[in-house]
PDB file of C-alpha atoms and ligand atoms in Angstrom:
ATOM      1  CA  MET A   1     109.890 118.919  97.064  1.00 88.00           C
ATOM      2  CA  ASN A   2     111.661 122.267  95.814  1.00 90.00           C
ATOM      3  CA  TRP A   3     114.163 121.414  92.974  1.00 94.00           C
ATOM      4  CA  THR A   4     117.191 123.311  93.426  1.00 95.00           C
ATOM      5  CA  ARG A   5     119.642 122.011  90.673  1.00 97.00           C
ATOM      6  CA  LYS A   6     119.977 123.704  87.433  1.00 96.00           C
ATOM      7  CA  ASP A   7     122.233 120.765  86.012  1.00 98.00           C
ATOM      8  CA  LEU A   8     121.911 117.115  85.962  1.00 98.00           C
ATOM      9  CA  ILE A   9     125.523 115.808  85.853  1.00 98.00           C
ATOM     10  CA  ALA A  10     125.658 112.570  87.709  1.00 98.00           C
ATOM     11  CA  ILE A  11     123.338 110.069  89.779  1.00 98.00           C
ATOM     12  CA  GLN A  12     126.209 110.030  92.258  1.00 98.00           C
ATOM     13  CA  ASP A  13     125.434 113.714  93.107  1.00 97.00           C
ATOM     14  CA  LEU A  14     121.711 112.927  93.889  1.00 98.00           C
ATOM     15  CA  GLN A  15     119.852 112.206  97.061  1.00 98.00           C
ATOM     16  CA  PRO A  16     117.379 109.171  97.013  1.00 98.00           C
ATOM     17  CA  GLU A  17     114.530 111.535  97.571  1.00 98.00           C
ATOM     18  CA  GLU A  18     115.775 113.635  94.373  1.00 98.00           C
ATOM     19  CA  ILE A  19     115.806 110.483  92.386  1.00 98.00           C
ATOM     20  CA  ILE A  20     112.218 109.501  93.366  1.00 98.00           C
ATOM     21  CA  HIS A  21     111.249 113.177  92.727  1.00 98.00           C
ATOM     22  CA  ILE A  22     112.448 112.847  88.903  1.00 98.00           C
ATOM     23  CA  LEU A  23     110.691 109.498  88.707  1.00 98.00           C
ATOM     24  CA  ASP A  24     107.564 110.863  90.083  1.00 97.00           C
ATOM     25  CA  THR A  25     107.550 113.824  87.984  1.00 97.00           C
ATOM     26  CA  ALA A  26     108.191 111.748  84.847  1.00 97.00           C
ATOM     27  CA  LEU A  27     104.996 109.610  85.794  1.00 96.00           C
ATOM     28  CA  THR A  28     102.934 112.854  85.308  1.00 94.00           C
ATOM     29  CA  PHE A  29     104.717 113.517  81.871  1.00 95.00           C
ATOM     30  CA  GLU A  30     103.981 110.097  80.630  1.00 94.00           C
ATOM     31  CA  GLU A  31     100.460 110.912  80.454  1.00 90.00           C
ATOM     32  CA  VAL A  32     101.250 113.802  78.077  1.00 90.00           C
ATOM     33  CA  GLY A  33     102.529 111.291  75.565  1.00 86.00           C
ATOM     34  CA  GLN A  34      99.169 109.264  75.512  1.00 88.00           C
ATOM     35  CA  ARG A  35      97.268 112.511  74.443  1.00 91.00           C
ATOM     36  CA  ASP A  36      96.220 113.461  70.874  1.00 92.00           C
ATOM     37  CA  VAL A  37      98.117 116.722  71.174  1.00 92.00           C
ATOM     38  CA  LYS A  38     101.263 115.508  72.933  1.00 89.00           C
ATOM     39  CA  LYS A  39     102.342 119.029  74.197  1.00 94.00           C
ATOM     40  CA  VAL A  40     102.347 121.066  77.166  1.00 96.00           C
ATOM     41  CA  PRO A  41     103.498 124.870  77.605  1.00 96.00           C
ATOM     42  CA  ALA A  42     105.925 124.189  80.464  1.00 96.00           C
ATOM     43  CA  LEU A  43     109.143 125.336  78.699  1.00 97.00           C
ATOM     44  CA  ARG A  44     107.488 127.835  76.096  1.00 96.00           C
ATOM     45  CA  GLY A  45     110.149 130.544  75.150  1.00 96.00           C
ATOM     46  CA  LYS A  46     113.003 128.489  76.212  1.00 97.00           C
ATOM     47  CA  THR A  47     115.796 127.129  73.856  1.00 98.00           C
ATOM     48  CA  LEU A  48     117.547 123.657  74.403  1.00 98.00           C
ATOM     49  CA  VAL A  49     120.568 123.125  72.285  1.00 97.00           C
ATOM     50  CA  ASN A  50     121.700 119.317  71.880  1.00 97.00           C
ATOM     51  CA  LEU A  51     125.511 119.282  71.617  1.00 97.00           C
ATOM     52  CA  PHE A  52     126.374 115.875  70.702  1.00 96.00           C
ATOM     53  CA  ILE A  53     130.100 115.365  70.205  1.00 95.00           C
ATOM     54  CA  GLU A  54     129.595 111.500  70.184  1.00 94.00           C
ATOM     55  CA  PRO A  55     126.967 109.471  68.037  1.00 93.00           C
ATOM     56  CA  SER A  56     123.636 108.980  69.587  1.00 96.00           C
ATOM     57  CA  THR A  57     120.187 107.693  68.282  1.00 96.00           C
ATOM     58  CA  ARG A  58     118.081 107.150  71.279  1.00 98.00           C
ATOM     59  CA  THR A  59     119.397 109.916  73.799  1.00 98.00           C
ATOM     60  CA  ARG A  60     119.503 112.822  71.062  1.00 97.00           C
ATOM     61  CA  THR A  61     116.020 111.987  69.546  1.00 97.00           C
ATOM     62  CA  SER A  62     114.425 111.779  72.925  1.00 97.00           C
ATOM     63  CA  PHE A  63     115.832 114.927  74.462  1.00 98.00           C
ATOM     64  CA  GLU A  64     114.704 116.650  71.108  1.00 98.00           C
ATOM     65  CA  LEU A  65     111.346 115.241  71.308  1.00 97.00           C
ATOM     66  CA  ALA A  66     111.034 115.819  75.186  1.00 97.00           C
ATOM     67  CA  ALA A  67     111.797 119.584  74.424  1.00 97.00           C
ATOM     68  CA  TYR A  68     109.339 119.800  71.725  1.00 97.00           C
ATOM     69  CA  ARG A  69     106.680 118.309  74.057  1.00 96.00           C
ATOM     70  CA  LEU A  70     107.392 120.913  76.604  1.00 97.00           C
ATOM     71  CA  SER A  71     107.035 123.689  73.722  1.00 97.00           C
ATOM     72  CA  ALA A  72     110.745 124.558  73.927  1.00 97.00           C
ATOM     73  CA  ASP A  73     112.772 125.343  70.668  1.00 97.00           C
ATOM     74  CA  VAL A  74     115.655 122.994  69.827  1.00 98.00           C
ATOM     75  CA  VAL A  75     118.842 123.291  68.009  1.00 97.00           C
ATOM     76  CA  ASN A  76     121.054 120.265  67.341  1.00 96.00           C
ATOM     77  CA  ILE A  77     124.873 120.406  66.965  1.00 94.00           C
ATOM     78  CA  THR A  78     127.075 117.593  66.073  1.00 89.00           C
ATOM     79  CA  ALA A  79     131.037 117.660  66.319  1.00 86.00           C
ATOM     80  CA  THR A  80     131.462 117.211  62.393  1.00 87.00           C
ATOM     81  CA  ALA A  81     129.069 119.930  61.430  1.00 85.00           C
ATOM     82  CA  SER A  82     130.453 122.413  64.126  1.00 89.00           C
ATOM     83  CA  SER A  83     133.424 124.794  64.362  1.00 92.00           C
ATOM     84  CA  ILE A  84     134.858 122.148  66.669  1.00 90.00           C
ATOM     85  CA  THR A  85     136.431 120.833  63.518  1.00 90.00           C
ATOM     86  CA  LYS A  86     138.052 124.110  63.079  1.00 92.00           C
ATOM     87  CA  GLY A  87     139.724 123.870  66.507  1.00 93.00           C
ATOM     88  CA  GLU A  88     137.171 125.714  68.908  1.00 95.00           C
ATOM     89  CA  THR A  89     137.398 124.526  72.432  1.00 95.00           C
ATOM     90  CA  LEU A  90     134.519 123.023  74.273  1.00 95.00           C
ATOM     91  CA  LYS A  91     134.251 125.937  76.473  1.00 96.00           C
ATOM     92  CA  ASP A  92     134.245 128.476  73.735  1.00 96.00           C
ATOM     93  CA  THR A  93     131.700 126.484  71.939  1.00 96.00           C
ATOM     94  CA  ALA A  94     129.376 126.523  74.896  1.00 95.00           C
ATOM     95  CA  LEU A  95     129.990 130.255  75.720  1.00 96.00           C
ATOM     96  CA  ASN A  96     128.982 131.131  72.308  1.00 96.00           C
ATOM     97  CA  LEU A  97     125.753 128.865  72.728  1.00 96.00           C
ATOM     98  CA  GLN A  98     125.017 130.878  75.987  1.00 96.00           C
ATOM     99  CA  ALA A  99     125.573 134.225  74.092  1.00 97.00           C
ATOM    100  CA  LEU A 100     122.962 133.087  71.801  1.00 97.00           C
ATOM    101  CA  HIS A 101     120.658 132.869  74.675  1.00 97.00           C
ATOM    102  CA  ALA A 102     120.312 129.073  74.955  1.00 97.00           C
ATOM    103  CA  ASP A 103     118.664 128.091  78.282  1.00 97.00           C
ATOM    104  CA  ILE A 104     119.741 124.333  78.220  1.00 98.00           C
ATOM    105  CA  ILE A 105     122.570 122.712  76.931  1.00 98.00           C
ATOM    106  CA  VAL A 106     122.398 118.839  76.672  1.00 98.00           C
ATOM    107  CA  ILE A 107     125.926 117.436  76.188  1.00 98.00           C
ATOM    108  CA  ARG A 108     127.366 114.045  75.103  1.00 97.00           C
ATOM    109  CA  HIS A 109     131.036 113.912  75.072  1.00 96.00           C
ATOM    110  CA  SER A 110     134.097 111.242  74.867  1.00 94.00           C
ATOM    111  CA  SER A 111     135.786 112.931  77.932  1.00 96.00           C
ATOM    112  CA  ALA A 112     134.443 111.950  81.553  1.00 97.00           C
ATOM    113  CA  GLY A 113     133.896 115.398  83.214  1.00 98.00           C
ATOM    114  CA  ALA A 114     132.935 117.138  80.063  1.00 97.00           C
ATOM    115  CA  ALA A 115     129.479 118.026  81.495  1.00 98.00           C
ATOM    116  CA  LYS A 116     130.681 119.061  84.988  1.00 98.00           C
ATOM    117  CA  PHE A 117     133.487 121.346  83.090  1.00 98.00           C
ATOM    118  CA  LEU A 118     130.639 123.213  81.482  1.00 97.00           C
ATOM    119  CA  ALA A 119     128.220 123.367  84.253  1.00 97.00           C
ATOM    120  CA  ASP A 120     130.870 124.892  86.432  1.00 97.00           C
ATOM    121  CA  ARG A 121     131.349 127.689  83.961  1.00 96.00           C
ATOM    122  CA  LEU A 122     127.847 128.401  82.499  1.00 96.00           C
ATOM    123  CA  ASP A 123     124.735 129.922  83.918  1.00 95.00           C
ATOM    124  CA  VAL A 124     122.569 128.019  81.536  1.00 97.00           C
ATOM    125  CA  SER A 125     121.266 124.359  82.738  1.00 97.00           C
ATOM    126  CA  VAL A 126     123.732 121.558  81.643  1.00 98.00           C
ATOM    127  CA  ILE A 127     122.382 118.137  81.226  1.00 98.00           C
ATOM    128  CA  ASN A 128     124.861 115.174  80.846  1.00 98.00           C
ATOM    129  CA  ALA A 129     123.701 112.870  77.986  1.00 98.00           C
ATOM    130  CA  GLY A 130     126.911 110.577  78.529  1.00 98.00           C
ATOM    131  CA  ASP A 131     130.531 111.597  79.237  1.00 98.00           C
ATOM    132  CA  GLY A 132     132.904 108.937  78.475  1.00 96.00           C
ATOM    133  CA  ALA A 133     132.803 106.062  80.746  1.00 95.00           C
ATOM    134  CA  HIS A 134     131.886 108.347  83.644  1.00 97.00           C
ATOM    135  CA  GLU A 135     128.028 108.598  83.696  1.00 98.00           C
ATOM    136  CA  HIS A 136     124.729 108.325  81.678  1.00 98.00           C
ATOM    137  CA  PRO A 137     122.341 109.735  84.413  1.00 98.00           C
ATOM    138  CA  THR A 138     119.015 110.054  82.122  1.00 98.00           C
ATOM    139  CA  GLN A 139     119.596 106.370  81.083  1.00 98.00           C
ATOM    140  CA  ALA A 140     119.779 105.221  84.655  1.00 98.00           C
ATOM    141  CA  LEU A 141     116.792 107.163  85.500  1.00 98.00           C
ATOM    142  CA  LEU A 142     114.867 105.621  82.389  1.00 98.00           C
ATOM    143  CA  ASP A 143     115.930 102.289  83.606  1.00 98.00           C
ATOM    144  CA  ALA A 144     114.745 102.672  86.955  1.00 98.00           C
ATOM    145  CA  PHE A 145     111.370 104.206  85.927  1.00 98.00           C
ATOM    146  CA  THR A 146     110.958 100.979  83.657  1.00 98.00           C
ATOM    147  CA  ILE A 147     111.943  98.712  86.588  1.00 98.00           C
ATOM    148  CA  ARG A 148     109.210 100.722  88.771  1.00 98.00           C
ATOM    149  CA  GLN A 149     106.626 100.267  86.259  1.00 98.00           C
ATOM    150  CA  LYS A 150     106.991  96.506  85.703  1.00 98.00           C
ATOM    151  CA  LYS A 151     107.817  95.542  89.244  1.00 98.00           C
ATOM    152  CA  GLY A 152     106.366  98.172  91.172  1.00 98.00           C
ATOM    153  CA  ARG A 153     109.461  98.897  93.409  1.00 98.00           C
ATOM    154  CA  ILE A 154     113.269  99.029  93.221  1.00 98.00           C
ATOM    155  CA  ALA A 155     114.090  98.246  96.929  1.00 98.00           C
ATOM    156  CA  GLY A 156     114.789  94.732  97.370  1.00 98.00           C
ATOM    157  CA  LEU A 157     115.191  93.636  93.948  1.00 98.00           C
ATOM    158  CA  ASN A 158     118.067  91.754  92.438  1.00 98.00           C
ATOM    159  CA  VAL A 159     119.503  93.430  89.425  1.00 98.00           C
ATOM    160  CA  THR A 160     122.284  91.806  87.451  1.00 98.00           C
ATOM    161  CA  ILE A 161     124.271  94.047  85.083  1.00 98.00           C
ATOM    162  CA  LEU A 162     126.054  91.852  82.478  1.00 97.00           C
ATOM    163  CA  GLY A 163     128.869  92.685  80.064  1.00 95.00           C
ATOM    164  CA  ASP A 164     131.288  95.425  79.603  1.00 93.00           C
ATOM    165  CA  ILE A 165     131.099  97.149  83.131  1.00 95.00           C
ATOM    166  CA  LEU A 166     134.486  98.802  82.970  1.00 95.00           C
ATOM    167  CA  TYR A 167     133.761 101.162  79.976  1.00 93.00           C
ATOM    168  CA  SER A 168     130.160 101.640  80.737  1.00 96.00           C
ATOM    169  CA  ARG A 169     128.897 104.856  81.948  1.00 97.00           C
ATOM    170  CA  VAL A 170     125.485 103.152  81.985  1.00 98.00           C
ATOM    171  CA  ALA A 171     126.653 100.746  84.412  1.00 98.00           C
ATOM    172  CA  ARG A 172     128.028 103.507  86.786  1.00 98.00           C
ATOM    173  CA  SER A 173     124.982 105.384  86.730  1.00 98.00           C
ATOM    174  CA  ASN A 174     122.837 102.440  87.295  1.00 98.00           C
ATOM    175  CA  ILE A 175     124.976 101.100  90.213  1.00 98.00           C
ATOM    176  CA  HIS A 176     124.614 104.401  91.881  1.00 98.00           C
ATOM    177  CA  LEU A 177     121.015 104.753  91.396  1.00 98.00           C
ATOM    178  CA  LEU A 178     120.013 101.249  92.301  1.00 98.00           C
ATOM    179  CA  THR A 179     122.087 101.058  95.314  1.00 98.00           C
ATOM    180  CA  LYS A 180     120.898 104.403  96.456  1.00 98.00           C
ATOM    181  CA  LEU A 181     117.267 103.051  96.216  1.00 98.00           C
ATOM    182  CA  GLY A 182     117.978  99.811  97.825  1.00 98.00           C
ATOM    183  CA  ALA A 183     118.441  97.187  95.115  1.00 98.00           C
ATOM    184  CA  ARG A 184     121.028  94.449  95.329  1.00 98.00           C
ATOM    185  CA  VAL A 185     123.350  94.767  92.283  1.00 98.00           C
ATOM    186  CA  THR A 186     125.339  91.917  90.895  1.00 98.00           C
ATOM    187  CA  LEU A 187     127.919  92.649  88.004  1.00 98.00           C
ATOM    188  CA  ALA A 188     128.971  89.872  85.772  1.00 97.00           C
ATOM    189  CA  GLY A 189     131.228  89.459  82.551  1.00 96.00           C
ATOM    190  CA  PRO A 190     134.817  88.733  81.844  1.00 94.00           C
ATOM    191  CA  SER A 191     137.180  89.539  84.583  1.00 94.00           C
ATOM    192  CA  THR A 192     138.900  92.018  82.427  1.00 92.00           C
ATOM    193  CA  LEU A 193     135.684  94.008  81.930  1.00 94.00           C
ATOM    194  CA  VAL A 194     134.375  93.520  85.638  1.00 96.00           C
ATOM    195  CA  PRO A 195     137.308  94.139  88.001  1.00 95.00           C
ATOM    196  CA  ARG A 196     136.746  93.544  91.781  1.00 96.00           C
ATOM    197  CA  VAL A 197     137.142  97.002  92.467  1.00 96.00           C
ATOM    198  CA  PHE A 198     133.490  97.507  91.596  1.00 96.00           C
ATOM    199  CA  GLU A 199     132.697  95.816  94.925  1.00 97.00           C
ATOM    200  CA  GLU A 200     133.732  99.110  96.514  1.00 97.00           C
ATOM    201  CA  MET A 201     130.468 100.484  94.993  1.00 96.00           C
ATOM    202  CA  GLY A 202     128.490  98.201  96.948  1.00 97.00           C
ATOM    203  CA  CYS A 203     127.931  95.393  94.265  1.00 97.00           C
ATOM    204  CA  ARG A 204     128.636  91.780  94.073  1.00 98.00           C
ATOM    205  CA  VAL A 205     130.923  90.792  91.288  1.00 98.00           C
ATOM    206  CA  CYS A 206     130.390  87.354  89.639  1.00 97.00           C
ATOM    207  CA  TYR A 207     132.244  85.484  86.775  1.00 96.00           C
ATOM    208  CA  ASP A 208     129.889  82.707  86.206  1.00 95.00           C
ATOM    209  CA  ILE A 209     126.897  83.945  84.153  1.00 96.00           C
ATOM    210  CA  GLU A 210     124.566  81.092  85.277  1.00 96.00           C
ATOM    211  CA  GLU A 211     124.998  82.205  88.849  1.00 97.00           C
ATOM    212  CA  ALA A 212     124.730  85.688  88.189  1.00 97.00           C
ATOM    213  CA  ILE A 213     121.422  85.604  86.635  1.00 98.00           C
ATOM    214  CA  ALA A 214     119.921  82.712  88.672  1.00 97.00           C
ATOM    215  CA  ASP A 215     118.042  84.951  91.243  1.00 97.00           C
ATOM    216  CA  ALA A 216     117.920  88.147  89.281  1.00 98.00           C
ATOM    217  CA  ASP A 217     114.583  90.094  88.854  1.00 98.00           C
ATOM    218  CA  VAL A 218     116.252  92.248  86.269  1.00 98.00           C
ATOM    219  CA  ILE A 219     118.882  91.397  83.768  1.00 98.00           C
ATOM    220  CA  ASN A 220     120.386  94.561  82.178  1.00 98.00           C
ATOM    221  CA  LEU A 221     122.677  93.683  79.287  1.00 98.00           C
ATOM    222  CA  LEU A 222     125.492  95.871  78.091  1.00 97.00           C
ATOM    223  CA  ARG A 223     127.247  95.776  74.645  1.00 91.00           C
ATOM    224  CA  ILE A 224     131.001  95.727  74.356  1.00 87.00           C
ATOM    225  CA  GLN A 225     132.066  99.319  74.355  1.00 75.00           C
ATOM    226  CA  HIS A 226     134.598  98.973  71.598  1.00 75.00           C
ATOM    227  CA  GLU A 227     135.044 102.903  71.097  1.00 78.00           C
ATOM    228  CA  ARG A 228     136.337 103.178  74.477  1.00 76.00           C
ATOM    229  CA  GLN A 229     138.536 100.014  74.622  1.00 73.00           C
ATOM    230  CA  ARG A 230     142.385 100.691  74.181  1.00 71.00           C
ATOM    231  CA  GLN A 231     143.330  97.198  74.231  1.00 72.00           C
ATOM    232  CA  THR A 232     142.081  93.681  73.518  1.00 71.00           C
ATOM    233  CA  MET A 233     139.816  92.705  76.627  1.00 74.00           C
ATOM    234  CA  PHE A 234     138.892  89.050  75.549  1.00 74.00           C
ATOM    235  CA  PRO A 235     140.068  86.721  72.916  1.00 73.00           C
ATOM    236  CA  SER A 236     136.946  86.922  70.342  1.00 84.00           C
ATOM    237  CA  ILE A 237     133.389  88.195  70.018  1.00 88.00           C
ATOM    238  CA  GLY A 238     132.586  84.444  69.310  1.00 87.00           C
ATOM    239  CA  GLU A 239     134.141  83.392  72.673  1.00 89.00           C
ATOM    240  CA  TYR A 240     132.431  86.348  74.560  1.00 90.00           C
ATOM    241  CA  ALA A 241     129.104  85.353  73.023  1.00 91.00           C
ATOM    242  CA  ALA A 242     129.445  81.697  73.918  1.00 91.00           C
ATOM    243  CA  ILE A 243     130.455  82.356  77.621  1.00 92.00           C
ATOM    244  CA  PHE A 244     128.658  85.567  78.513  1.00 92.00           C
ATOM    245  CA  GLY A 245     125.870  86.153  75.942  1.00 95.00           C
ATOM    246  CA  LEU A 246     122.471  85.645  77.117  1.00 97.00           C
ATOM    247  CA  THR A 247     121.052  82.600  75.285  1.00 97.00           C
ATOM    248  CA  LYS A 248     117.441  81.140  75.367  1.00 96.00           C
ATOM    249  CA  GLU A 249     118.763  78.211  77.283  1.00 96.00           C
ATOM    250  CA  ARG A 250     120.395  80.331  80.081  1.00 97.00           C
ATOM    251  CA  PHE A 251     117.373  82.619  80.254  1.00 97.00           C
ATOM    252  CA  ASP A 252     114.963  79.628  80.623  1.00 96.00           C
ATOM    253  CA  ARG A 253     116.877  78.733  83.906  1.00 96.00           C
ATOM    254  CA  THR A 254     116.139  82.177  85.500  1.00 97.00           C
ATOM    255  CA  LYS A 255     113.114  83.543  87.744  1.00 98.00           C
ATOM    256  CA  PRO A 256     109.897  83.171  85.387  1.00 97.00           C
ATOM    257  CA  ASP A 257     109.327  86.890  85.858  1.00 98.00           C
ATOM    258  CA  ALA A 258     112.814  88.069  85.289  1.00 98.00           C
ATOM    259  CA  LEU A 259     112.962  91.215  82.836  1.00 98.00           C
ATOM    260  CA  ILE A 260     115.451  91.693  80.251  1.00 98.00           C
ATOM    261  CA  MET A 261     116.715  95.180  79.811  1.00 98.00           C
ATOM    262  CA  HIS A 262     119.349  96.812  77.519  1.00 98.00           C
ATOM    263  CA  PRO A 263     120.157 100.487  76.954  1.00 98.00           C
ATOM    264  CA  GLY A 264     120.734  99.943  73.419  1.00 95.00           C
ATOM    265  CA  PRO A 265     122.127  99.787  70.851  1.00 96.00           C
ATOM    266  CA  ILE A 266     122.011  96.056  70.924  1.00 95.00           C
ATOM    267  CA  ASN A 267     124.501  93.671  69.299  1.00 93.00           C
ATOM    268  CA  ARG A 268     122.001  90.789  68.241  1.00 96.00           C
ATOM    269  CA  GLY A 269     123.835  87.458  68.707  1.00 93.00           C
ATOM    270  CA  VAL A 270     126.692  88.728  70.953  1.00 92.00           C
ATOM    271  CA  GLU A 271     125.421  89.862  74.381  1.00 93.00           C
ATOM    272  CA  ILE A 272     121.856  88.640  73.515  1.00 96.00           C
ATOM    273  CA  ASP A 273     120.294  86.162  71.270  1.00 96.00           C
ATOM    274  CA  SER A 274     118.086  87.860  68.615  1.00 96.00           C
ATOM    275  CA  ASP A 275     114.898  86.075  69.751  1.00 96.00           C
ATOM    276  CA  LEU A 276     115.316  87.187  73.210  1.00 97.00           C
ATOM    277  CA  ALA A 277     115.676  90.643  72.388  1.00 97.00           C
ATOM    278  CA  ASP A 278     112.118  90.616  70.768  1.00 97.00           C
ATOM    279  CA  CYS A 279     110.493  88.363  73.466  1.00 97.00           C
ATOM    280  CA  LYS A 280     107.648  89.180  75.971  1.00 97.00           C
ATOM    281  CA  ARG A 281     109.938  89.577  78.922  1.00 97.00           C
ATOM    282  CA  SER A 282     112.224  91.968  77.071  1.00 98.00           C
ATOM    283  CA  VAL A 283     111.268  95.703  77.822  1.00 98.00           C
ATOM    284  CA  ILE A 284     114.094  97.133  75.633  1.00 98.00           C
ATOM    285  CA  LEU A 285     111.765  99.261  73.608  1.00 98.00           C
ATOM    286  CA  GLN A 286     109.634 100.178  76.487  1.00 98.00           C
ATOM    287  CA  GLN A 287     112.822 101.706  78.188  1.00 98.00           C
ATOM    288  CA  VAL A 288     113.299 103.952  75.087  1.00 98.00           C
ATOM    289  CA  THR A 289     109.458 105.174  75.249  1.00 97.00           C
ATOM    290  CA  HIS A 290     110.098 105.851  78.950  1.00 98.00           C
ATOM    291  CA  GLY A 291     113.270 107.857  78.173  1.00 98.00           C
ATOM    292  CA  LEU A 292     110.852 110.636  76.658  1.00 97.00           C
ATOM    293  CA  ALA A 293     108.912 111.105  79.988  1.00 97.00           C
ATOM    294  CA  VAL A 294     112.090 111.074  81.992  1.00 98.00           C
ATOM    295  CA  ARG A 295     113.819 113.560  79.868  1.00 98.00           C
ATOM    296  CA  MET A 296     110.699 116.092  80.027  1.00 97.00           C
ATOM    297  CA  ALA A 297     111.050 115.662  83.751  1.00 98.00           C
ATOM    298  CA  VAL A 298     114.655 116.432  83.919  1.00 98.00           C
ATOM    299  CA  LEU A 299     114.276 119.359  81.436  1.00 98.00           C
ATOM    300  CA  TYR A 300     111.214 120.756  83.446  1.00 97.00           C
ATOM    301  CA  LEU A 301     112.895 120.637  86.779  1.00 97.00           C
ATOM    302  CA  CYS A 302     116.334 121.646  85.749  1.00 97.00           C
ATOM    303  CA  ALA A 303     115.281 124.741  83.499  1.00 95.00           C
ATOM    304  CA  GLY A 304     112.761 125.835  86.250  1.00 88.00           C
ATOM    305  CA  ALA A 305     115.127 125.197  89.283  1.00 75.00           C
ATOM    306  CA  GLN A 306     115.137 127.596  91.942  1.00 68.00           C
ATOM    307  CA  PRO A 307     118.738 127.685  93.625  1.00 65.00           C
ATOM    308  CA  ALA A 308     118.574 126.795  97.201  1.00 64.00           C
ATOM    309  CA  GLU A 309     119.826 130.301  98.337  1.00 62.00           C
ATOM    310  CA  GLU A 310     117.123 132.124  96.352  1.00 58.00           C
ATOM    311  CA  ALA A 311     114.433 129.653  97.628  1.00 51.00           C
ATOM    312  CA  ALA A 312     115.550 130.341 101.296  1.00 52.00           C
TER     313      ALA A 312
HETATM  314  N1   CP B   1     121.183 104.238  75.209  1.00 80.72           N
HETATM  315  C1   CP B   1     121.890 105.152  74.475  1.00 80.72           C
HETATM  316  O1   CP B   1     122.541 106.132  75.176  1.00 80.72           O
HETATM  317  O2   CP B   1     121.844 105.236  73.147  1.00 80.72           O
HETATM  318  P1   CP B   1     122.161 106.092  72.179  1.00 80.72           P
HETATM  319  O3   CP B   1     123.758 106.082  72.215  1.00 80.72           O
HETATM  320  O4   CP B   1     121.625 105.841  70.959  1.00 80.72           O
HETATM  321  O5   CP B   1     121.929 107.580  72.662  1.00 80.72           O
END
């Protein structure tokens, strides 16, 4: 297909065939990661700026490595080491990066809508690396890539997302992607963090963890997003772990081929028993590895996008 989007802001915006195209493109890039020389010239001469106004380990590093593997130049900017601390606005910061001939800005920001705000005002490609509790599109894409690799398909699978759904951008992007591609999505956790309004997104909402995971092909665990919670959402971490944590006893009662996923960072002993995080059916680190190929695909497609009016 002809890729026409210069930006990747939200899975909600994408057609199912666009999602499949990114996943298929990522498959071709995964092979690059297995070569001795892990580099192709696809983005030679292009400059990527990683503008991370919130902390990150996996996403920032993997966008940086993805850009290097595509032969792009990379500049990393964090909030504390930038003139944002002197009162410069996000728009002015980004306009200055564009004036320096950046070709792609990858942005993570605490405010929902920050990536779209920039994409609407800049000529450069803008990639959303997580905006508040709104979306984290490349996380959902790498999760889908991992499910496809392990299960061979997404349509018809039962995927349970367990934890803090309300404050999770990963949950929203996954819900959009999985329902677009025909999976059945169950959301589970405390009622304060999994309000019934999510049923309007085409999900089943369940407050009994045993019931939520009984038929799951994939269990995607989410940590408590303390940084976005403005009030106490449950009595204590200990109580949360006891009622909603994935323990060995609970996991032993699931399907024998159910996968454990987690976007990271994991909080061992809270949403997941430490041993389970490292067990054979956990694909948590494989998700991280797949993130590299998925982000290469996203950078390659968006930086080379041919807008629909030009392609016509
Ligand atoms: N999954 C994820 O977004 O991790 P980081 O916050 O470390 O980037």
